[in-house]
Amino acid sequence: QVQLVESGGGSVQAGGSLRLSCAASRRTFSVKIVGWFRQAPGKEREFVARINVNGEHTWYTDAVKGRFTISRDNDKNTVSLQMNSLKPEDTAVYYCAATTRPYASYPNEFGSWGQGTQVTVSS
């Protein structure tokens, strides 16, 4: 498994932007997909976005389409999540995760997880 470390969380007002980064401890060619999940207090962890190893395919949950953009820099072993037009309902702890599966969207399909970074959006 690869170690993942998130950064970039913080507090913003509604309509603002944040950029999250997920750094991997090493390059592993077995990782096929890197995803972002979030978990709000009292709620289950939910899928936000994912990107495949080549960065050619991305997928977003409907709630963030058009506002969030996932991207990756394989030279730096990082995956980023640009979050624009943030809403209070985006408030959560955001986690990045990696999997060797070719297709994955559920938390139990990802084997490596970061420690999470808090995002708070105030109205």
Coordinates of C-alpha atoms in Angstrom, one line a residue:
Q1 CA 0.0 0.0 0.0
V2 CA 1.0 3.6 -0.6
Q3 CA 1.0 6.3 2.1
L4 CA -1.1 9.3 1.3
V5 CA -1.1 12.8 2.9
E6 CA -3.7 15.4 2.2
S7 CA -3.2 19.1 2.6
G8 CA -5.0 22.4 1.7
G9 CA -8.0 22.3 3.8
G10 CA -9.3 25.3 5.7
S11 CA -12.2 27.6 6.3
V12 CA -13.8 29.7 3.6
Q13 CA -17.1 31.6 3.1
A14 CA -19.7 30.3 0.7
G15 CA -18.7 31.0 -2.9
G16 CA -15.0 30.7 -2.1
S17 CA -12.4 28.3 -3.3
L18 CA -9.9 25.8 -1.9
R19 CA -7.4 23.5 -3.5
L20 CA -6.7 20.1 -1.8
S21 CA -3.6 18.1 -2.6
C22 CA -2.9 14.4 -2.0
A23 CA 0.8 13.4 -2.0
A24 CA 1.8 9.8 -2.3
S25 CA 4.9 8.5 -0.5
R26 CA 6.1 6.8 -3.6
R27 CA 5.2 6.1 -7.2
T28 CA 3.5 2.7 -7.4
F29 CA 2.5 1.4 -10.8
S30 CA -0.1 -0.9 -9.3
V31 CA -2.4 2.1 -8.3
K32 CA -5.1 2.5 -11.0
I33 CA -7.4 5.1 -9.5
V34 CA -7.1 7.9 -6.9
G35 CA -10.3 9.2 -5.4
W36 CA -11.5 11.9 -3.1
F37 CA -14.1 11.2 -0.5
R38 CA -15.7 13.3 2.3
Q39 CA -17.4 12.7 5.5
A40 CA -19.6 15.2 7.3
P41 CA -20.4 14.8 11.0
G42 CA -23.0 12.1 11.6
K43 CA -22.9 11.0 7.9
E44 CA -21.3 8.2 6.0
R45 CA -18.2 8.7 4.0
E46 CA -19.2 9.6 0.4
F47 CA -17.5 9.6 -3.0
V48 CA -16.6 13.0 -4.4
A49 CA -14.4 12.4 -7.4
R50 CA -11.9 10.0 -9.0
I51 CA -9.2 10.0 -11.6
N52 CA -7.4 7.1 -13.4
V53 CA -3.7 6.6 -13.5
N54 CA -3.2 8.4 -16.8
G55 CA -5.5 11.3 -15.9
E56 CA -7.6 10.6 -19.0
H57 CA -10.8 9.7 -17.1
T58 CA -12.4 11.6 -14.3
W59 CA -15.7 11.1 -12.5
Y60 CA -17.7 13.3 -10.1
T61 CA -20.6 12.9 -7.9
D62 CA -23.5 15.0 -9.1
A63 CA -23.3 17.4 -6.1
V64 CA -19.9 18.7 -7.2
K65 CA -20.1 18.6 -11.0
G66 CA -19.1 21.9 -12.6
R67 CA -17.6 23.1 -9.3
F68 CA -14.8 20.7 -8.4
T69 CA -12.0 19.5 -10.7
I70 CA -9.7 16.6 -10.0
S71 CA -6.3 16.4 -11.6
R72 CA -3.0 14.6 -11.2
D73 CA 0.7 15.2 -11.6
N74 CA 2.5 11.8 -11.9
D75 CA 5.9 13.5 -11.9
K76 CA 5.2 14.8 -8.4
N77 CA 3.0 11.8 -7.3
T78 CA 0.2 14.2 -6.4
V79 CA -3.5 14.4 -7.0
S80 CA -5.3 17.7 -6.5
L81 CA -8.9 18.7 -6.0
Q82 CA -9.8 22.2 -7.0
M83 CA -13.0 23.2 -5.3
N84 CA -14.8 26.4 -6.5
S85 CA -18.2 27.9 -5.6
L86 CA -18.1 26.2 -2.3
K87 CA -21.3 25.7 -0.4
P88 CA -22.0 25.1 3.3
E89 CA -23.0 21.6 2.5
D90 CA -19.5 20.9 1.2
T91 CA -18.3 21.1 4.8
A92 CA -16.6 17.8 5.7
V93 CA -13.4 16.0 6.3
Y94 CA -11.9 15.2 2.9
Y95 CA -9.9 12.1 2.3
C96 CA -7.9 10.9 -0.7
A97 CA -7.7 7.2 -1.4
A98 CA -6.0 4.9 -3.8
T99 CA -6.9 1.5 -5.3
T100 CA -5.4 -1.1 -7.6
R101 CA -8.9 -1.8 -9.0
P102 CA -9.5 -0.6 -12.5
Y103 CA -13.0 0.7 -11.5
A104 CA -13.9 1.9 -8.0
S105 CA -16.3 4.3 -6.3
Y106 CA -17.1 2.9 -2.9
P107 CA -14.9 3.4 0.1
N108 CA -14.4 -0.4 0.7
E109 CA -12.9 -0.6 -2.8
F110 CA -9.9 1.6 -1.9
G111 CA -7.0 0.1 0.1
S112 CA -4.9 3.2 0.9
W113 CA -6.2 6.3 2.7
G114 CA -4.9 9.6 3.9
Q115 CA -5.6 11.0 7.3
G116 CA -8.1 13.6 6.1
T117 CA -8.2 17.4 5.9
Q118 CA -11.0 19.6 7.2
V119 CA -13.0 21.8 4.9
T120 CA -15.4 24.3 6.5
V121 CA -17.7 26.5 4.4
S122 CA -19.6 29.2 6.3
S123 CA -22.7 30.9 4.9

